[in-house]
PDB file of C-alpha atoms in Angstrom:
ATOM      1  CA  MET V 119       4.512 -35.428 -32.402  1.00 43.00           C
ATOM      2  CA  THR V 120       2.843 -32.524 -30.573  1.00 55.00           C
ATOM      3  CA  ALA V 121       3.653 -29.045 -31.834  1.00 63.00           C
ATOM      4  CA  VAL V 122       5.575 -26.800 -29.481  1.00 75.00           C
ATOM      5  CA  LEU V 123       4.256 -23.264 -29.049  1.00 85.00           C
ATOM      6  CA  ARG V 124       7.030 -20.659 -28.974  1.00 89.00           C
ATOM      7  CA  LEU V 125       6.696 -17.943 -26.347  1.00 91.00           C
ATOM      8  CA  ARG V 126       8.792 -14.778 -26.557  1.00 91.00           C
ATOM      9  CA  THR V 127       9.695 -12.836 -23.450  1.00 94.00           C
ATOM     10  CA  GLU V 128       8.636  -9.244 -22.948  1.00 95.00           C
ATOM     11  CA  PRO V 129      10.080  -6.671 -20.554  1.00 96.00           C
ATOM     12  CA  LEU V 130       8.573  -6.701 -17.076  1.00 97.00           C
ATOM     13  CA  THR V 131       6.646  -3.449 -16.590  1.00 96.00           C
ATOM     14  CA  ALA V 132       3.974  -2.521 -14.071  1.00 96.00           C
ATOM     15  CA  ALA V 133       1.408  -1.952 -16.839  1.00 96.00           C
ATOM     16  CA  ALA V 134       2.075  -5.239 -18.652  1.00 97.00           C
ATOM     17  CA  PHE V 135       2.073  -7.275 -15.421  1.00 98.00           C
ATOM     18  CA  ALA V 136      -0.997  -5.573 -13.843  1.00 97.00           C
ATOM     19  CA  PRO V 137      -3.465  -8.393 -14.744  1.00 97.00           C
ATOM     20  CA  PHE V 138      -1.332 -10.808 -12.681  1.00 97.00           C
ATOM     21  CA  GLY V 139      -0.275  -8.698  -9.670  1.00 97.00           C
ATOM     22  CA  GLU V 140       2.294  -6.001  -8.986  1.00 97.00           C
ATOM     23  CA  VAL V 141       5.905  -5.320  -9.949  1.00 97.00           C
ATOM     24  CA  ILE V 142       7.999  -4.510  -6.881  1.00 97.00           C
ATOM     25  CA  GLU V 143      10.718  -1.990  -7.715  1.00 96.00           C
ATOM     26  CA  VAL V 144      12.158   1.414  -7.029  1.00 96.00           C
ATOM     27  CA  SER V 145      10.403   3.697  -9.483  1.00 93.00           C
ATOM     28  CA  ASP V 146       9.453   7.344  -9.742  1.00 93.00           C
ATOM     29  CA  ALA V 147       5.907   6.103 -10.415  1.00 91.00           C
ATOM     30  CA  ALA V 148       5.738   4.593  -6.903  1.00 92.00           C
ATOM     31  CA  ARG V 149       4.711   6.652  -3.921  1.00 95.00           C
ATOM     32  CA  HIS V 150       7.963   7.577  -2.171  1.00 96.00           C
ATOM     33  CA  TYR V 151       9.194  10.056   0.389  1.00 95.00           C
ATOM     34  CA  PRO V 152      12.191  10.704   2.656  1.00 95.00           C
ATOM     35  CA  ILE V 153      12.337   9.218   6.170  1.00 95.00           C
ATOM     36  CA  ASN V 154      14.931   8.904   8.949  1.00 96.00           C
ATOM     37  CA  GLY V 155      15.918  12.550   8.867  1.00 95.00           C
ATOM     38  CA  GLY V 156      16.301  12.471   5.091  1.00 95.00           C
ATOM     39  CA  SER V 157      18.902   9.672   5.025  1.00 95.00           C
ATOM     40  CA  THR V 158      16.487   7.130   3.497  1.00 96.00           C
ATOM     41  CA  GLU V 159      13.930   7.206   0.693  1.00 96.00           C
ATOM     42  CA  ARG V 160      10.905   4.998   1.414  1.00 96.00           C
ATOM     43  CA  TYR V 161       9.140   3.433  -1.593  1.00 96.00           C
ATOM     44  CA  HIS V 162       5.823   2.770   0.055  1.00 95.00           C
ATOM     45  CA  ASP V 163       3.175   0.044  -0.278  1.00 95.00           C
ATOM     46  CA  LEU V 164       4.520  -1.589  -3.443  1.00 95.00           C
ATOM     47  CA  ALA V 165       2.457  -4.803  -3.304  1.00 96.00           C
ATOM     48  CA  ARG V 166      -0.866  -6.011  -1.931  1.00 94.00           C
ATOM     49  CA  ILE V 167       0.216  -8.854   0.344  1.00 95.00           C
ATOM     50  CA  ALA V 168      -2.895 -10.992   0.813  1.00 94.00           C
ATOM     51  CA  PRO V 169      -2.555 -13.843   3.344  1.00 95.00           C
ATOM     52  CA  GLY V 170      -6.231 -14.782   2.945  1.00 93.00           C
ATOM     53  CA  ALA V 171      -8.743 -15.658   5.634  1.00 93.00           C
ATOM     54  CA  GLY V 172      -7.104 -17.423   8.576  1.00 95.00           C
ATOM     55  CA  GLY V 173      -3.640 -17.087   7.045  1.00 96.00           C
ATOM     56  CA  ARG V 174      -0.598 -15.084   8.024  1.00 96.00           C
ATOM     57  CA  ALA V 175       2.189 -13.572   5.956  1.00 96.00           C
ATOM     58  CA  ILE V 176       5.539 -15.355   6.233  1.00 97.00           C
ATOM     59  CA  VAL V 177       8.998 -14.422   4.939  1.00 97.00           C
ATOM     60  CA  SER V 178      11.299 -17.077   3.433  1.00 97.00           C
ATOM     61  CA  ILE V 179      14.339 -17.258   1.178  1.00 97.00           C
ATOM     62  CA  PHE V 180      14.181 -19.549  -1.866  1.00 97.00           C
ATOM     63  CA  ARG V 181      17.444 -20.594  -3.550  1.00 97.00           C
ATOM     64  CA  ALA V 182      16.799 -21.413  -7.225  1.00 97.00           C
ATOM     65  CA  ARG V 183      19.083 -23.284  -9.625  1.00 97.00           C
ATOM     66  CA  PRO V 184      19.266 -21.681 -13.068  1.00 97.00           C
ATOM     67  CA  CYS V 185      17.217 -23.121 -15.906  1.00 95.00           C
ATOM     68  CA  ALA V 186      18.753 -23.937 -19.265  1.00 92.00           C
ATOM     69  CA  LEU V 187      17.486 -22.045 -22.301  1.00 91.00           C
ATOM     70  CA  PRO V 188      15.508 -22.614 -24.350  1.00 91.00           C
ATOM     71  CA  PHE V 189      13.165 -23.722 -21.569  1.00 93.00           C
ATOM     72  CA  ILE V 190      10.076 -25.909 -22.059  1.00 93.00           C
ATOM     73  CA  VAL V 191       7.092 -24.998 -19.862  1.00 95.00           C
ATOM     74  CA  GLU V 192       4.989 -28.040 -19.039  1.00 92.00           C
ATOM     75  CA  MET V 193       3.144 -27.006 -15.870  1.00 95.00           C
ATOM     76  CA  LEU V 194       1.988 -24.020 -13.845  1.00 97.00           C
ATOM     77  CA  GLU V 195       0.880 -23.570 -10.257  1.00 97.00           C
ATOM     78  CA  ARG V 196      -1.358 -21.143  -8.407  1.00 97.00           C
ATOM     79  CA  HIS V 197      -2.037 -20.199  -4.805  1.00 97.00           C
ATOM     80  CA  PRO V 198      -5.798 -19.638  -4.467  1.00 97.00           C
ATOM     81  CA  LEU V 199      -5.777 -18.520  -0.817  1.00 97.00           C
ATOM     82  CA  GLY V 200      -3.081 -15.851  -0.825  1.00 97.00           C
ATOM     83  CA  SER V 201      -0.601 -13.782  -2.782  1.00 97.00           C
ATOM     84  CA  GLN V 202       3.032 -14.724  -3.296  1.00 97.00           C
ATOM     85  CA  ALA V 203       5.788 -12.108  -3.654  1.00 98.00           C
ATOM     86  CA  PHE V 204       9.333 -12.721  -4.944  1.00 98.00           C
ATOM     87  CA  MET V 205      12.203 -10.227  -4.657  1.00 98.00           C
ATOM     88  CA  PRO V 206      15.588 -11.207  -6.118  1.00 98.00           C
ATOM     89  CA  LEU V 207      18.509 -10.938  -3.698  1.00 98.00           C
ATOM     90  CA  SER V 208      21.282 -11.934  -6.107  1.00 96.00           C
ATOM     91  CA  GLY V 209      20.851  -9.085  -8.608  1.00 97.00           C
ATOM     92  CA  ARG V 210      20.374 -11.411 -11.589  1.00 97.00           C
ATOM     93  CA  PRO V 211      17.594 -11.420 -14.183  1.00 97.00           C
ATOM     94  CA  TYR V 212      14.999 -14.198 -14.070  1.00 97.00           C
ATOM     95  CA  LEU V 213      11.950 -15.341 -16.017  1.00 97.00           C
ATOM     96  CA  VAL V 214       8.334 -14.865 -14.961  1.00 98.00           C
ATOM     97  CA  VAL V 215       5.746 -17.028 -16.746  1.00 97.00           C
ATOM     98  CA  VAL V 216       2.080 -16.364 -15.959  1.00 97.00           C
ATOM     99  CA  ALA V 217      -1.485 -17.017 -17.061  1.00 96.00           C
ATOM    100  CA  PRO V 218      -4.740 -15.489 -15.783  1.00 95.00           C
ATOM    101  CA  GLY V 219      -6.465 -17.024 -12.779  1.00 94.00           C
ATOM    102  CA  GLY V 220      -9.469 -19.239 -13.284  1.00 92.00           C
ATOM    103  CA  GLU V 221      -9.676 -22.606 -14.973  1.00 91.00           C
ATOM    104  CA  ALA V 222      -6.508 -24.537 -15.802  1.00 89.00           C
ATOM    105  CA  PRO V 223      -4.418 -22.452 -18.217  1.00 91.00           C
ATOM    106  CA  ALA V 224      -4.025 -23.177 -21.916  1.00 88.00           C
ATOM    107  CA  ALA V 225      -0.597 -23.034 -23.546  1.00 88.00           C
ATOM    108  CA  ASP V 226      -1.664 -20.188 -25.824  1.00 88.00           C
ATOM    109  CA  GLY V 227      -2.700 -18.046 -22.825  1.00 90.00           C
ATOM    110  CA  LEU V 228       0.757 -17.803 -21.269  1.00 95.00           C
ATOM    111  CA  ARG V 229       2.901 -14.673 -21.064  1.00 96.00           C
ATOM    112  CA  ALA V 230       6.607 -14.580 -20.280  1.00 96.00           C
ATOM    113  CA  PHE V 231       8.435 -11.611 -18.779  1.00 97.00           C
ATOM    114  CA  LEU V 232      12.144 -11.013 -18.389  1.00 96.00           C
ATOM    115  CA  ALA V 233      12.565  -9.498 -14.929  1.00 97.00           C
ATOM    116  CA  GLY V 234      15.623  -7.435 -14.104  1.00 97.00           C
ATOM    117  CA  GLY V 235      17.730  -8.268 -11.074  1.00 97.00           C
ATOM    118  CA  THR V 236      16.157  -5.414  -9.071  1.00 97.00           C
ATOM    119  CA  GLN V 237      12.512  -6.151  -9.964  1.00 98.00           C
ATOM    120  CA  GLY V 238      10.280  -8.295  -7.816  1.00 98.00           C
ATOM    121  CA  VAL V 239       6.798  -9.597  -8.536  1.00 98.00           C
ATOM    122  CA  ASN V 240       3.749 -10.183  -6.382  1.00 98.00           C
ATOM    123  CA  TYR V 241       1.385 -12.769  -7.839  1.00 98.00           C
ATOM    124  CA  ALA V 242      -2.229 -12.002  -6.957  1.00 97.00           C
ATOM    125  CA  PRO V 243      -4.165 -14.858  -5.340  1.00 97.00           C
ATOM    126  CA  GLY V 244      -5.177 -17.457  -7.927  1.00 97.00           C
ATOM    127  CA  VAL V 245      -2.832 -16.306 -10.725  1.00 98.00           C
ATOM    128  CA  TRP V 246      -1.217 -19.222 -12.560  1.00 98.00           C
ATOM    129  CA  HIS V 247       2.578 -19.008 -12.677  1.00 98.00           C
ATOM    130  CA  HIS V 248       5.609 -21.183 -13.234  1.00 97.00           C
ATOM    131  CA  PRO V 249       7.820 -21.920 -10.224  1.00 97.00           C
ATOM    132  CA  LEU V 250      11.005 -19.828 -10.026  1.00 96.00           C
ATOM    133  CA  LEU V 251      13.041 -19.637 -13.221  1.00 97.00           C
ATOM    134  CA  ALA V 252      16.457 -18.269 -12.296  1.00 97.00           C
ATOM    135  CA  LEU V 253      18.907 -17.477 -15.092  1.00 96.00           C
ATOM    136  CA  GLN V 254      22.734 -17.432 -15.248  1.00 95.00           C
ATOM    137  CA  ALA V 255      23.536 -18.857 -11.774  1.00 97.00           C
ATOM    138  CA  VAL V 256      22.054 -20.046  -8.495  1.00 97.00           C
ATOM    139  CA  SER V 257      19.961 -17.123  -7.212  1.00 97.00           C
ATOM    140  CA  ASP V 258      18.302 -16.274  -3.909  1.00 98.00           C
ATOM    141  CA  PHE V 259      14.850 -14.696  -3.617  1.00 98.00           C
ATOM    142  CA  LEU V 260      13.101 -13.173  -0.622  1.00 98.00           C
ATOM    143  CA  VAL V 261       9.575 -14.637  -0.658  1.00 97.00           C
ATOM    144  CA  ILE V 262       6.508 -13.361   1.180  1.00 97.00           C
ATOM    145  CA  ASP V 263       3.591 -15.736   1.048  1.00 96.00           C
ATOM    146  CA  ARG V 264       0.898 -17.398   3.116  1.00 96.00           C
ATOM    147  CA  ALA V 265       0.997 -19.887   5.946  1.00 96.00           C
ATOM    148  CA  GLY V 266      -2.219 -21.202   7.419  1.00 96.00           C
ATOM    149  CA  PRO V 267      -5.017 -23.706   7.033  1.00 96.00           C
ATOM    150  CA  GLY V 268      -6.321 -24.938   3.701  1.00 94.00           C
ATOM    151  CA  GLU V 269      -4.809 -26.159   0.467  1.00 94.00           C
ATOM    152  CA  ASN V 270      -2.955 -23.255  -1.138  1.00 95.00           C
ATOM    153  CA  CYS V 271      -1.158 -24.806  -4.094  1.00 96.00           C
ATOM    154  CA  ASP V 272      -2.823 -26.149  -7.230  1.00 96.00           C
ATOM    155  CA  GLU V 273      -0.815 -27.487 -10.169  1.00 97.00           C
ATOM    156  CA  ALA V 274      -1.883 -27.818 -13.795  1.00 95.00           C
ATOM    157  CA  VAL V 275      -0.103 -29.725 -16.537  1.00 94.00           C
ATOM    158  CA  LEU V 276      -0.317 -27.886 -19.849  1.00 91.00           C
ATOM    159  CA  THR V 277      -1.832 -29.569 -22.877  1.00 84.00           C
ATOM    160  CA  GLY V 278       0.970 -28.892 -25.323  1.00 81.00           C
ATOM    161  CA  ALA V 279       4.475 -27.706 -24.603  1.00 82.00           C
ATOM    162  CA  VAL V 280       5.584 -24.086 -24.625  1.00 91.00           C
ATOM    163  CA  ARG V 281       9.175 -23.174 -25.476  1.00 92.00           C
ATOM    164  CA  ILE V 282      10.615 -19.955 -24.078  1.00 91.00           C
ATOM    165  CA  ASP V 283      13.432 -18.202 -25.892  1.00 83.00           C
ATOM    166  CA  LEU V 284      15.133 -15.009 -24.830  1.00 79.00           C
ATOM    167  CA  VAL V 285      14.790 -12.682 -27.766  1.00 64.00           C
TER     168      VAL V 285
END
């Protein structure tokens, strides 16, 4: 029987997630300023949306069924031609599982983040990540990603299983 690697979640912070993309959230660290006669605070330029050559940015809503915990990670995907941003609309926490871009990821190179219900993520082009992992209930996400020519989704099956526990 193959051993299962146990992966603990860590809080989603801009510094911890920086090798994989950006955290999208209201934060004093973000550039922000009042607009609309002072009735609105604009948190400006929170993610580098990259549609890639010949691509265009599109906006979609993904509805994700919750995963059962503990969760076994067996595969990851990446989008080599453009970024992919997720912003939760349901206000519920969710899991973010990533590995650096490059060759197919190894189980021991994964990181898992527990994202709060008001934190989004923008995966940089080529970053390996697990498809949406909603928690608690069916959850909607606003997604900004790429449409255009070329193959923009690679999948990799992990050699060895990785179990995620919320701790």
